[in-house]
Coordinates of C-alpha atoms and ligand atoms in Angstrom, one line a residue:
X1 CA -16.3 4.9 -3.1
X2 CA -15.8 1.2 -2.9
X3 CA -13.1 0.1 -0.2
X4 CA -13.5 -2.1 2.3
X5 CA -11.7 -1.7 5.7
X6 CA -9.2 -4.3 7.6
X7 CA -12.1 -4.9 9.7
X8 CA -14.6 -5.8 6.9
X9 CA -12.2 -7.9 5.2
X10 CA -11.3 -9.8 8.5
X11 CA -15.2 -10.1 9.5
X12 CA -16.1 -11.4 5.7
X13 CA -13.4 -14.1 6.2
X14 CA -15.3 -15.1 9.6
X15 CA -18.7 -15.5 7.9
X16 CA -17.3 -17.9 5.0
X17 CA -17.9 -21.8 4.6
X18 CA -15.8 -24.6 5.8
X19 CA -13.4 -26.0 3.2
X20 CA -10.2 -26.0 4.7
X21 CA -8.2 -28.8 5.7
X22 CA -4.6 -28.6 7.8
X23 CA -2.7 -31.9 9.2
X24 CA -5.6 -33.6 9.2
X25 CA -8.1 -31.1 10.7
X26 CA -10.8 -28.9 9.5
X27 CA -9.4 -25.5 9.4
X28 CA -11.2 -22.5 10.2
X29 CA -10.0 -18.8 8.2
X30 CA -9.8 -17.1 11.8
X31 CA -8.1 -19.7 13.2
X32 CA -4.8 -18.2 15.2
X33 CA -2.3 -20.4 12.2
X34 CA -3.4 -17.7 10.0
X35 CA -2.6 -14.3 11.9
X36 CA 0.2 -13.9 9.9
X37 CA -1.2 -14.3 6.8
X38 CA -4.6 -12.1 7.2
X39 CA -2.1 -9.4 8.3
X40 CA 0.2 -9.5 4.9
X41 CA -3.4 -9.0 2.9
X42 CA -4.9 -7.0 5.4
X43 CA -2.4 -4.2 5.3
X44 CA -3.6 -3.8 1.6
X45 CA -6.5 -2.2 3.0
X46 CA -4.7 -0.1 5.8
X47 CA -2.4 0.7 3.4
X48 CA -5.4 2.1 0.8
X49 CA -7.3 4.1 3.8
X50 CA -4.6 6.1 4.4
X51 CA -4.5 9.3 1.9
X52 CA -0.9 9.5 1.6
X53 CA -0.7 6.4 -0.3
X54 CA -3.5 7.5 -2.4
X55 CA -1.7 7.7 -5.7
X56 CA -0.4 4.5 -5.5
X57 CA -2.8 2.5 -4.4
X58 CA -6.5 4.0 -5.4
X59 CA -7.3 4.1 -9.2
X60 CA -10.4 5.0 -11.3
X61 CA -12.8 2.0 -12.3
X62 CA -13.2 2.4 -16.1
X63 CA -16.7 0.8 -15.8
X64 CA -17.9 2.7 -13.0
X65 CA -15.8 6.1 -12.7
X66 CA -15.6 5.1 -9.0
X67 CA -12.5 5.4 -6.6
X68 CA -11.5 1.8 -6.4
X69 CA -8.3 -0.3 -4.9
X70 CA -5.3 -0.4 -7.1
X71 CA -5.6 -3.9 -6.9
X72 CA -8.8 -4.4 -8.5
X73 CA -8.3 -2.2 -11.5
X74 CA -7.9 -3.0 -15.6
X75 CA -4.6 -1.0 -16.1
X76 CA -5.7 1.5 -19.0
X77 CA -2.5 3.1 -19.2
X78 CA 1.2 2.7 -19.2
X79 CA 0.7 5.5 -15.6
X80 CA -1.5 2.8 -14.7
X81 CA 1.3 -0.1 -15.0
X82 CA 4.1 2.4 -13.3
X83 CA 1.9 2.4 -10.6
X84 CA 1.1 -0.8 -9.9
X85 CA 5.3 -1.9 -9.5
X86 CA 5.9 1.2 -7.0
X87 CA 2.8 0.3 -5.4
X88 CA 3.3 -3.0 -4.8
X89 CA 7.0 -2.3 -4.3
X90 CA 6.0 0.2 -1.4
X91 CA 3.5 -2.6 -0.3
X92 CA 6.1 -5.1 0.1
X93 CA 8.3 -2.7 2.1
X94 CA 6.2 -2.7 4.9
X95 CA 5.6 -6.1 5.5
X96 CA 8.8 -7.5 4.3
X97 CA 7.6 -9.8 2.1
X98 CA 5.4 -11.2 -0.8
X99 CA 2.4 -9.2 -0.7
X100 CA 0.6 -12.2 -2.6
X101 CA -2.4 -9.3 -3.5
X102 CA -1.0 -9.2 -7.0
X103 CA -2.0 -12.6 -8.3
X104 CA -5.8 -11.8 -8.5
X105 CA -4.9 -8.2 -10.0
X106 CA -2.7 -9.9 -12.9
X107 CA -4.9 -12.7 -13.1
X108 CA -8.4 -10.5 -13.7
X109 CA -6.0 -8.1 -16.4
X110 CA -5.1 -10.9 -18.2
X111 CA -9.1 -12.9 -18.4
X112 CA -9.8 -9.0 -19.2
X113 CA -8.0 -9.0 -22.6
X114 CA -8.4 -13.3 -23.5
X115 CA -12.2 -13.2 -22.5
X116 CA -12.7 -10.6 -24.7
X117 CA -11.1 -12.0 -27.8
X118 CA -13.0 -15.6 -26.7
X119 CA -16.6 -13.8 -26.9
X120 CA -15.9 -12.5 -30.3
X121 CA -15.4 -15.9 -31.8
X122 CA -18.4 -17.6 -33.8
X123 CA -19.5 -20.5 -31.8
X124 CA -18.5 -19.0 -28.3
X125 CA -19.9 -20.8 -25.8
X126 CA -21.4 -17.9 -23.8
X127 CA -20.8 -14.3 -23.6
X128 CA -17.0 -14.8 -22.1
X129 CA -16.5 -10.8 -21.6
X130 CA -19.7 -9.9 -20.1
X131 CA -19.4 -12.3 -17.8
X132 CA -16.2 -11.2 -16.7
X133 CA -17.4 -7.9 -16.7
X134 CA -20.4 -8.9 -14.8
X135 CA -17.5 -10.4 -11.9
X136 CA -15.3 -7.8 -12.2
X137 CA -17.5 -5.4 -11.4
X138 CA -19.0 -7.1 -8.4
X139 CA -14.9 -7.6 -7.5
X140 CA -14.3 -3.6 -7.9
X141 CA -17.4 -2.8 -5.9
X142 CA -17.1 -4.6 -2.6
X143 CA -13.0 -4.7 -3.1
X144 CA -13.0 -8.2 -3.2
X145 CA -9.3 -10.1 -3.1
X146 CA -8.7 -13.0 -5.8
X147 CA -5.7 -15.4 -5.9
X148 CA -5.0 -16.8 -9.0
X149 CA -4.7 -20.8 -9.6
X150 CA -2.8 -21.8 -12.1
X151 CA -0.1 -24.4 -11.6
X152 CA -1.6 -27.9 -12.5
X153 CA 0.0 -31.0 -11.2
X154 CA 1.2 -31.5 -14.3
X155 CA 2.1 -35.7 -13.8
X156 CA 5.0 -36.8 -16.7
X157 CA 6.1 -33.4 -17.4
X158 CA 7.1 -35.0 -21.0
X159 CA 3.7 -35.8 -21.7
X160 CA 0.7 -33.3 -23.1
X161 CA -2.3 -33.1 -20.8
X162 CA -3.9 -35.2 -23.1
X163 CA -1.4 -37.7 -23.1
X164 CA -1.1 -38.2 -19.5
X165 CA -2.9 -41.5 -17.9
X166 CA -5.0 -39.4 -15.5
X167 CA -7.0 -36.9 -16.9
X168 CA -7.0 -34.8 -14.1
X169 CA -3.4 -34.3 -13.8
X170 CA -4.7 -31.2 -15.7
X171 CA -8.1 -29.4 -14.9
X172 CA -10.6 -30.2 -17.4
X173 CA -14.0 -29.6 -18.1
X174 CA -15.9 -33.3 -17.8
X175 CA -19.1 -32.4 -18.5
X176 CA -20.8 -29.3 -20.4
X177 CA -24.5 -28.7 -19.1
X178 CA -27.2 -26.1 -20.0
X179 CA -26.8 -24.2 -16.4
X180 CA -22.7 -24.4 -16.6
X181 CA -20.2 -26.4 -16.8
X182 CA -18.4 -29.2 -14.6
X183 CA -14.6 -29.5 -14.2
X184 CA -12.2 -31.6 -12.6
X185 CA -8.6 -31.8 -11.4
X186 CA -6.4 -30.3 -9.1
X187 CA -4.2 -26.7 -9.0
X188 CA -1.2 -26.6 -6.6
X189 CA 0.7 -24.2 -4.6
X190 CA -1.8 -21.6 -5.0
X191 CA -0.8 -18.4 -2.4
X192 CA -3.3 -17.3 -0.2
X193 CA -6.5 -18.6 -2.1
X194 CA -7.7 -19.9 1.4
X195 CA -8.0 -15.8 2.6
X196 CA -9.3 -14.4 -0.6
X197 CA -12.5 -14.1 -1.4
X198 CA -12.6 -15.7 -4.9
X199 CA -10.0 -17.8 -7.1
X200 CA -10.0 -17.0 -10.8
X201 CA -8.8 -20.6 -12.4
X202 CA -7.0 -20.4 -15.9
X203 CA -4.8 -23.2 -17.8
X204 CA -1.2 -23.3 -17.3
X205 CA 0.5 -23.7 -20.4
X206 CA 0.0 -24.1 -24.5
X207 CA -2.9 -25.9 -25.6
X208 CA -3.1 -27.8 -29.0
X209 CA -6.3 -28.6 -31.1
X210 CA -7.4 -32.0 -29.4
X211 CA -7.3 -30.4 -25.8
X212 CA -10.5 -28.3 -26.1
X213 CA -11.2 -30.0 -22.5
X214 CA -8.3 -28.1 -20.8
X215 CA -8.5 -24.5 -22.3
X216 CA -11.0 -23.3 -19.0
X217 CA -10.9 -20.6 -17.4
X218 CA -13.6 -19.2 -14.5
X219 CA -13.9 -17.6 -11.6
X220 CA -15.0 -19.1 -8.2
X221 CA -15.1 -18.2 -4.7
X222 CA -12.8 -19.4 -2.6
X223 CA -15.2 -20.8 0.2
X224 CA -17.6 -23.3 -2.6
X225 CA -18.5 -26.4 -0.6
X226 CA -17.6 -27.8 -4.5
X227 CA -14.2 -27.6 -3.9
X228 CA -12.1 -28.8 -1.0
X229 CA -8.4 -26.7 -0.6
X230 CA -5.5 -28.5 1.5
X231 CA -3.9 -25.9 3.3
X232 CA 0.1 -25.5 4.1
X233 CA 1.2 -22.9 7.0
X234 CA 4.7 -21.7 7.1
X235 CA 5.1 -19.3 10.0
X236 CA 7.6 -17.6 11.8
X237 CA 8.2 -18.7 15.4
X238 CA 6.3 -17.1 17.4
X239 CA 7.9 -13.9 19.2
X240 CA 6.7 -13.2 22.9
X241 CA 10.0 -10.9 24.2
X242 CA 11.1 -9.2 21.1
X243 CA 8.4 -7.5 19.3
X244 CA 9.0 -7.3 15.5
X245 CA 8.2 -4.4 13.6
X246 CA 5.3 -6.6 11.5
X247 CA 4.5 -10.3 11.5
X248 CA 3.8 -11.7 8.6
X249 CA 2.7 -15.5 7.9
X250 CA 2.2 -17.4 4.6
X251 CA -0.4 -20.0 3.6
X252 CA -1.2 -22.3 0.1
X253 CA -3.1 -25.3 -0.7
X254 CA -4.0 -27.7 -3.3
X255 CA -7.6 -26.9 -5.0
X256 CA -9.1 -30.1 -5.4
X257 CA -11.9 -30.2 -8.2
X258 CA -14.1 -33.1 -7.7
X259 CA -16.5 -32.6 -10.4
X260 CA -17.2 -29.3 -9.5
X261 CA -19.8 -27.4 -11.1
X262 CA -19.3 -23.8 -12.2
X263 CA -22.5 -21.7 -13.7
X264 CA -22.2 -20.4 -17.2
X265 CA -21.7 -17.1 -16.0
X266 CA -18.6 -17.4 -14.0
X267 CA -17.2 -19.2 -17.3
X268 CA -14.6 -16.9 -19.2
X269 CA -13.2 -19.4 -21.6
X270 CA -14.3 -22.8 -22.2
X271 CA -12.6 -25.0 -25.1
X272 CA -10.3 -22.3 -27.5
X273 CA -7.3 -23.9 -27.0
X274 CA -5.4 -21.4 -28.8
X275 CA -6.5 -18.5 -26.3
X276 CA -5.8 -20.9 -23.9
X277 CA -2.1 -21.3 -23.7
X278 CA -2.1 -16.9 -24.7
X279 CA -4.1 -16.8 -21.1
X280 CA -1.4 -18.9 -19.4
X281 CA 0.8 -16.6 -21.4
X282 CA -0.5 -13.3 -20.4
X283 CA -1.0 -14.0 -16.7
X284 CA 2.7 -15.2 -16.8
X285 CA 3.1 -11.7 -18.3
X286 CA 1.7 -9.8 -15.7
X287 CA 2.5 -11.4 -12.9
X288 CA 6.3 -11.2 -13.9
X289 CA 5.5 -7.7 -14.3
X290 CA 4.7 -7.3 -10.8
X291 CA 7.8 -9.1 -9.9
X292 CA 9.7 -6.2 -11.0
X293 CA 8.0 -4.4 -7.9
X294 CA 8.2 -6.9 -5.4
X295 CA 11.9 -8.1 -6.1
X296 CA 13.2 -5.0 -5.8
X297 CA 11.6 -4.6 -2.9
X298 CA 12.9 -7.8 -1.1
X299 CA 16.6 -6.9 -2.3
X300 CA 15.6 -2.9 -0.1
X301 CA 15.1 -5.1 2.8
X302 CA 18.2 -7.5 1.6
X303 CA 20.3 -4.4 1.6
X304 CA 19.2 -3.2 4.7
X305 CA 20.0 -6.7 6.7
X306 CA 23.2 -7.1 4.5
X307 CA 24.9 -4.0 5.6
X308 CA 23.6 -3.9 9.5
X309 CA 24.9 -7.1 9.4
X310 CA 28.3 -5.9 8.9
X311 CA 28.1 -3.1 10.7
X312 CA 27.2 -5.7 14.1
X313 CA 29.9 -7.5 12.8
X314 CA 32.6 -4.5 12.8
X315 CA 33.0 -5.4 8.9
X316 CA 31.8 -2.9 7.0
X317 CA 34.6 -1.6 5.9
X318 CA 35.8 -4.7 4.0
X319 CA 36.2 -5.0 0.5
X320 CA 34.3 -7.8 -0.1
X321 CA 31.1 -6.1 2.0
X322 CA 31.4 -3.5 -0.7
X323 CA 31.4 -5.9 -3.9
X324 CA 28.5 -7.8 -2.1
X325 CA 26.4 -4.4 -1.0
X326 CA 26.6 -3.0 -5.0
X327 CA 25.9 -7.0 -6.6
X328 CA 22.4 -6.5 -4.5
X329 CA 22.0 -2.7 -5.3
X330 CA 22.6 -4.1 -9.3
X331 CA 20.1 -6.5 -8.7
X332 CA 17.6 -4.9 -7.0
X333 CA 17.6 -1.8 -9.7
X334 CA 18.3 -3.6 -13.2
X335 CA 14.9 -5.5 -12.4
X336 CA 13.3 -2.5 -11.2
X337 CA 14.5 -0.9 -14.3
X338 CA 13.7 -3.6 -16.5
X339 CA 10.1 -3.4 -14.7
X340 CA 9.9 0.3 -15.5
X341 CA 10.8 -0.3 -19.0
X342 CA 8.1 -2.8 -19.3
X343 CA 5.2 -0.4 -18.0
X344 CA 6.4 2.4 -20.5
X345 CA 6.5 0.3 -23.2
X346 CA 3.2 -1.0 -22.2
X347 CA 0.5 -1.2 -25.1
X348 CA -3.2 -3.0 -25.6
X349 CA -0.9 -5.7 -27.9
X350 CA 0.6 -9.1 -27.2
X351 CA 3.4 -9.8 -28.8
X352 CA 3.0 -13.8 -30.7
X353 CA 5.9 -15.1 -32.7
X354 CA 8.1 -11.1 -32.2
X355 CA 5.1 -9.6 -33.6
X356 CA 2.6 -7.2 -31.5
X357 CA -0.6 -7.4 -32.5
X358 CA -3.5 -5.7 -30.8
X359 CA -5.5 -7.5 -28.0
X360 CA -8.4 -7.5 -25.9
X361 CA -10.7 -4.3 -25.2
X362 CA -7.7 -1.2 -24.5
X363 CA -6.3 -2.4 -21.2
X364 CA -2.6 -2.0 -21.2
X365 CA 0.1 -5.0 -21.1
X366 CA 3.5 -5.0 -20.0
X367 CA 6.0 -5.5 -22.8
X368 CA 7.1 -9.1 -23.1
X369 CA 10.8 -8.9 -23.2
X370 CA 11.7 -6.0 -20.2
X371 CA 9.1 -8.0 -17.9
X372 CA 10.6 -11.4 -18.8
X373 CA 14.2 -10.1 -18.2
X374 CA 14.0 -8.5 -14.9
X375 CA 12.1 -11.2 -13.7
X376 CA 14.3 -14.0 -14.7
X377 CA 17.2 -11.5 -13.6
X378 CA 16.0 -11.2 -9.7
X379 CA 14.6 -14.8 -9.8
X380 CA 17.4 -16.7 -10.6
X381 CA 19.7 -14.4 -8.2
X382 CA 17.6 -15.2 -5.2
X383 CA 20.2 -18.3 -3.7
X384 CA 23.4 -15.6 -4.7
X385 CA 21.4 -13.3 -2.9
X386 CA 21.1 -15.8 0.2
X387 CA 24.9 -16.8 -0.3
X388 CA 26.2 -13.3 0.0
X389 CA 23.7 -13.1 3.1
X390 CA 25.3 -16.3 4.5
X391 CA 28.4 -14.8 4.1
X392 CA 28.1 -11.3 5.6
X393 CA 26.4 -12.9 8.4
X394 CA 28.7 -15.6 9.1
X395 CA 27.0 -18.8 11.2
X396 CA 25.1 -16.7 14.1
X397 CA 21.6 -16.6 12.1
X398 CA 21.5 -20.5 12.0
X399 CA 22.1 -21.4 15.4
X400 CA 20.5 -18.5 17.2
X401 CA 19.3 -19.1 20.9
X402 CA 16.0 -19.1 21.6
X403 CA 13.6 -16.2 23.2
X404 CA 12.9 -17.9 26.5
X405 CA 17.1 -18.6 26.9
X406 CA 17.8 -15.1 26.2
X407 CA 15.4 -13.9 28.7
X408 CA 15.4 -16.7 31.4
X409 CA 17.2 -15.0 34.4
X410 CA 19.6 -18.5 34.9
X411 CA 21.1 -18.0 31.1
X412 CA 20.3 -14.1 30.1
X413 CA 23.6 -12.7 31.2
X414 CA 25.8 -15.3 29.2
X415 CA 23.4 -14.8 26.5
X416 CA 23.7 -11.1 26.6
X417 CA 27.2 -11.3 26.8
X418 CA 27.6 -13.3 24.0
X419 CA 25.3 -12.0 21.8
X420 CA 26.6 -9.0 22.0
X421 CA 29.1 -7.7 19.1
X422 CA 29.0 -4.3 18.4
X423 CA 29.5 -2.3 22.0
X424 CA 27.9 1.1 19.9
X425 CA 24.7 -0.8 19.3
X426 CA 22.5 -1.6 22.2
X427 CA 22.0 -6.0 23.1
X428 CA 18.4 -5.9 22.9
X429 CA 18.9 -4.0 19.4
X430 CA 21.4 -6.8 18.0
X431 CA 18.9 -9.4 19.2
X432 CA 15.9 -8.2 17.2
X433 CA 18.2 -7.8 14.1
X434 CA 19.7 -11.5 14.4
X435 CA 16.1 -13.1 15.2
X436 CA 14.5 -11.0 12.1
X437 CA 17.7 -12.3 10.1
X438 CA 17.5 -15.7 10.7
X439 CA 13.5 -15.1 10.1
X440 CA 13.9 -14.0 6.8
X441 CA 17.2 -16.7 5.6
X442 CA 16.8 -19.4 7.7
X443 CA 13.0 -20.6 8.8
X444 CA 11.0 -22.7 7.0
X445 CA 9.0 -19.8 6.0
X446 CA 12.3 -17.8 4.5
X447 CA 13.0 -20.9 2.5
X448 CA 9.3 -21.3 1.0
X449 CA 9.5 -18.0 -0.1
X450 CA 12.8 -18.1 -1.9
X451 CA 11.2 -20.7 -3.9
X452 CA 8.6 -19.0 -4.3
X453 CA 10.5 -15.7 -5.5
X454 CA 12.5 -18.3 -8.4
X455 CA 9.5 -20.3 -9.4
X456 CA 6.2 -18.2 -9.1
X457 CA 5.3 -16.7 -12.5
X458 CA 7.0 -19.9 -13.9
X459 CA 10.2 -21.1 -13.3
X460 CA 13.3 -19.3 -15.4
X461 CA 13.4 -21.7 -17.7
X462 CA 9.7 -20.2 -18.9
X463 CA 11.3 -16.8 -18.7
X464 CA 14.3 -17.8 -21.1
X465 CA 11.9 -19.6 -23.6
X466 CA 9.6 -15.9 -23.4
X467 CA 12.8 -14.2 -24.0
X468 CA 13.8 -16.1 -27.0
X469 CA 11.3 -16.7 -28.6
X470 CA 9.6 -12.7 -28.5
X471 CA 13.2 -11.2 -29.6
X472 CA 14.1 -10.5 -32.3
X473 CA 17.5 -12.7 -32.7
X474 CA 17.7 -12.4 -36.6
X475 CA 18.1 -8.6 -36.4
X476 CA 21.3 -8.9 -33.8
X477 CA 22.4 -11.6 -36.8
X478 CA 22.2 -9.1 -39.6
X479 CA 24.2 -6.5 -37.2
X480 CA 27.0 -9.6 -36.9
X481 CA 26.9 -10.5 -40.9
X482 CA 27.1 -6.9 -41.8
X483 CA 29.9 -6.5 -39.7
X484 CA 31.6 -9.6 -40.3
X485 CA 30.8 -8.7 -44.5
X486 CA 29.0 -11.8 -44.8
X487 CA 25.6 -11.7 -46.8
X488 CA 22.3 -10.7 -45.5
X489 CA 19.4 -13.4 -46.1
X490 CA 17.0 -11.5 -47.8
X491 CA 13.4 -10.8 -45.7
X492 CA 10.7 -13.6 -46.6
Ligands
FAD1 C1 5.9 -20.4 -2.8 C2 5.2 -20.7 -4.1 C3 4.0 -20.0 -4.3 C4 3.3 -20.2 -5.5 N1 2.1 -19.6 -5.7 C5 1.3 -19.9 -6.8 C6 0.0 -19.3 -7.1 O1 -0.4 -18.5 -6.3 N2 -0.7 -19.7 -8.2 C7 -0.2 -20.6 -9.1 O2 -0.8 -20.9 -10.0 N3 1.1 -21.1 -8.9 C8 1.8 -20.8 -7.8 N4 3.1 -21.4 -7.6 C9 3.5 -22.4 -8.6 C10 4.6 -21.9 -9.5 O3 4.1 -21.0 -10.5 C11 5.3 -23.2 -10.1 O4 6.0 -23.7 -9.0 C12 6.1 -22.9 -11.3 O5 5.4 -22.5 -12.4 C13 6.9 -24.2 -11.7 O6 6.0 -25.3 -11.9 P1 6.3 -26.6 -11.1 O7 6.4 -26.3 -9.6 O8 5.2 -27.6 -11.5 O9 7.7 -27.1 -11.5 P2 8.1 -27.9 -12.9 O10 7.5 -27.2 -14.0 O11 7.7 -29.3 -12.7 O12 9.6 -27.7 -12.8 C14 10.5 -28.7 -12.3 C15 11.6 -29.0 -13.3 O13 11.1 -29.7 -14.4 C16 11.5 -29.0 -15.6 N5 10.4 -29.2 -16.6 C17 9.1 -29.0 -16.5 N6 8.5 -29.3 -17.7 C18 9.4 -29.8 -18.5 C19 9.4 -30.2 -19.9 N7 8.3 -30.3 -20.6 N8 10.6 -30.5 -20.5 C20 11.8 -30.4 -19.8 N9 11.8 -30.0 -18.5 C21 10.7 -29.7 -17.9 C22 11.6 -27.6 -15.2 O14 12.4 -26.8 -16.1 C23 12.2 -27.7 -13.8 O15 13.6 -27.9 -14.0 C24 3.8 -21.1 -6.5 C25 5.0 -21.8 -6.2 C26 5.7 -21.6 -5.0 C27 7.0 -22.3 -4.8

């Protein structure tokens, strides 16, 4: 059995190279900043040890037969796709939060299916699907965690990553060698990569004949002296009286590629620019998939803090708490639902122009539409959600005291006084809930990860384009001409 413990995780991250820069520092992966963040990925591995959660989160390798960690497994069936969204739904309940463990899962599913098309191509530059094979394995065995880095910086937005004055607004291969190849450019915002062990690098959008440069893929690990990652911290404040219940941090940095050489067998796709943009595609795919496990799991905790919020407040049996309480519940569930849908309609296809064709070697992809409309669903609700926090809540989350007043023996009877609302709930009680609220709505951290809940996956805008141009539209005409007794075009 291949899983590796909290403990092996946390002493791997100790023995990794320096690459890490932080406000103008060299930043090291134990270093006390990042406490918060090794404990969101570290529960992955508590939460896989313990045999209770073994049918969420412990799956059969279908190279190896071996037990293995959900999150390093090529779903092979639609079971296998239902488990991943409760799993990572559970996951995210206990840490309240992003479980950012996903990205390397979706990101290794979807090379799985494009690296396999790539190798079958005449005039593929090296054997794309063995290699990944060759990585994934190695990933499955010592339980490895990859973040995914897709998000280019992208310059003019109107302009085509051949059309931009730097080349490296977009990574690019600059150089193809007999050993590997060499690539340049930078990827932004990407979660975690400074805490994983590898970083599996794929295009982020369409690719046209012309841009062989950009359709790259590989994999590399996330401590290469070839690369140099620019780290941003957002952590909570730091609690010393009121315990929370679990502390999580978040971290992300730019991955600069200064040509950086990668060897030909860490190469999954190197100049198809057609499988290129479906790679961007199909990790877009996934991942949005997964969103339909974490989203509903941030609207559970939403819930939770909506109605004990008026319940402090002596509200809760308002009207409007009641329109506000079901408007999350609907959230929450239409995007599980959607999610759910997704997984059973799950097949080895892709679905290009509203038509599925089958793809890659048998592992099973989310359906296109159900993934794409619970994720732009719960993504664009995210600021609602917020507002109807704001409004339970009233302003007591934004100007909350701090710790030391609340304890210093000169202030803590005013403070308990006045912080006191409900006389059935004990102070210390309403403290901890108002600290962990204004946590979660109104830290730095809570508002890096509400834009990280409406962009990640791609922005709704990618969702809508998904969403119209995988449905079929025409048919829901027909229903309207037939109705109307107009004519019906015939089929070309
Ligand atoms: C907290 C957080 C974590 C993230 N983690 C990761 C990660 O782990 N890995 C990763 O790869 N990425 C990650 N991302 C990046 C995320 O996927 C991107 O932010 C998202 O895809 C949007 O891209 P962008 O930020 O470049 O915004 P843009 O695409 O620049 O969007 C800005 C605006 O420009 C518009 N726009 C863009 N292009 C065009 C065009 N051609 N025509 C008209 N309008 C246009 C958009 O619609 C939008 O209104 C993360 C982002 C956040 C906030």
């Amino acid at each position: 059995m291949a899983l590796r413990t909290r403990e092996q995780y946390i002493e791997d991250l100790s023995k990794m190279n320096d690459n890490l820069y932080c406000n103008g520092e060299k930043l090291n992966r134990l270093d006390p900043k990042l406490e918060g963040c090794i404990n969101v990925l570290a529960k992955s591995y508590e939460l896989a040890a313990d045999p209770k959660n073994a049918e969420l989160f412990l799956a059969k390798s279908h190279l190896t037969g071996e037990t293995i960690n959900r999150f390093c497994h090529i779903h092979q069936s639609t079971e296998d796709l239902h488990k991943k969204q409760d799993m990572t739904r559970f996951y995210c309940n206990q840490i309240g939060t992003c479980c950012r463990r996903c990205m390397g899962t979706d990101a290794a599913n979807a090379v799985n299916a494009v690296s396999y098309e790539a190798q079958k191509r005449p005039g593929a530059k090296t054997t794309y699907y063995d290699n990944f094979l060759k990585w994934l394995k190695n990933f499955q065995d010592k339980d490895l965690i990859a973040s995914c880095a897709q998000t280019d910086v992208k310059g003019d937005r109107l302009k085509r990553p051949s059309e931009q004055v730097d080349p490296d607004q977009y990574v690019h291969v600059v150089e193809e060698r007999e050993d590997g190849i060499v690539v340049s450019g930078a990827k932004l915002h990407i979660s975690e990569a400074i805490i994983s062990d590898e970083i599996i690098v794929m295009p982020t959008r369409s690719l046209e004949k012309g841009e062989e440069a950009y359709a790259v893929s590989f994999a590399i690990p996330s401590d290469s002296p070839g690369i140099k990652q620019i780290v941003h911290i957002r952590d909570l404040r730091k609690r010393e009286h009121f315990e929370k219940g679990f502390t999580p941090g978040y971290s992300d940095s730019y991955i600069i590629f200064d040509n950086t050489f990668i060897p030909w067998d860490r190469v999954f796709l190197c100049g198809e620019t057609d499988l290129g943009g479906i790679l961007a595609l199909l990790f877009s795919l996934f991942h949005r998939h997964s969103y339909s496990g974490c989203k509903p799991a941030t609207l559970d905790y939403t819930i939770g803090l909506a109605s004990l919020a008026a319940e402090i407040n002596g509200i809760k049996k308002a009207k409007h708490v009641k329109k506000i309480l079901s408007d999350l519940i609907m959230i929450g569930e239409l995007g599980y639902a959607a999610g759910y849908t997704a997984s059973d309609l799950g097949k080895p296809e892709v679905s290009i122009g509203g038509k599925s064709i089958p793809f890659g070697p048998g592992g099973y992809i989310p359906n296109v539409i159900y993934a794409n409309v619970g994720r732009c669903l719960s993504g664009e609700n995210v600021w609602h959600e917020m507002e109807m926090l704001c409004d339970l809540a009233g302003g007591f989350p934004a100007t909350f005291p701090y710790e030391k007043d609340i304890v210093n023996p000169e202030t803590k009877e005013y403070m308990e006084k006045y912080l006191k609302r409900n006389q059935d709930i004990s102070v210390e009680d309403q403290i901890k809930f108002w600290l962990q609220f204004a946590d979660f709505c109104v830290s730095s951290s809570g508002a890096t990860t509400s834009y990280g809940a409406y962009h990640g996956g791609g922005s709704p805008i990618m969702e809508q384009i998904a969403i119209t141009s995988q449905y079929n539209i025409k048919a829901r005409e027909n229903i309207a001409r037939q109705l109307a007794g107009m004519s019906i075009p015939e089929k070309k």
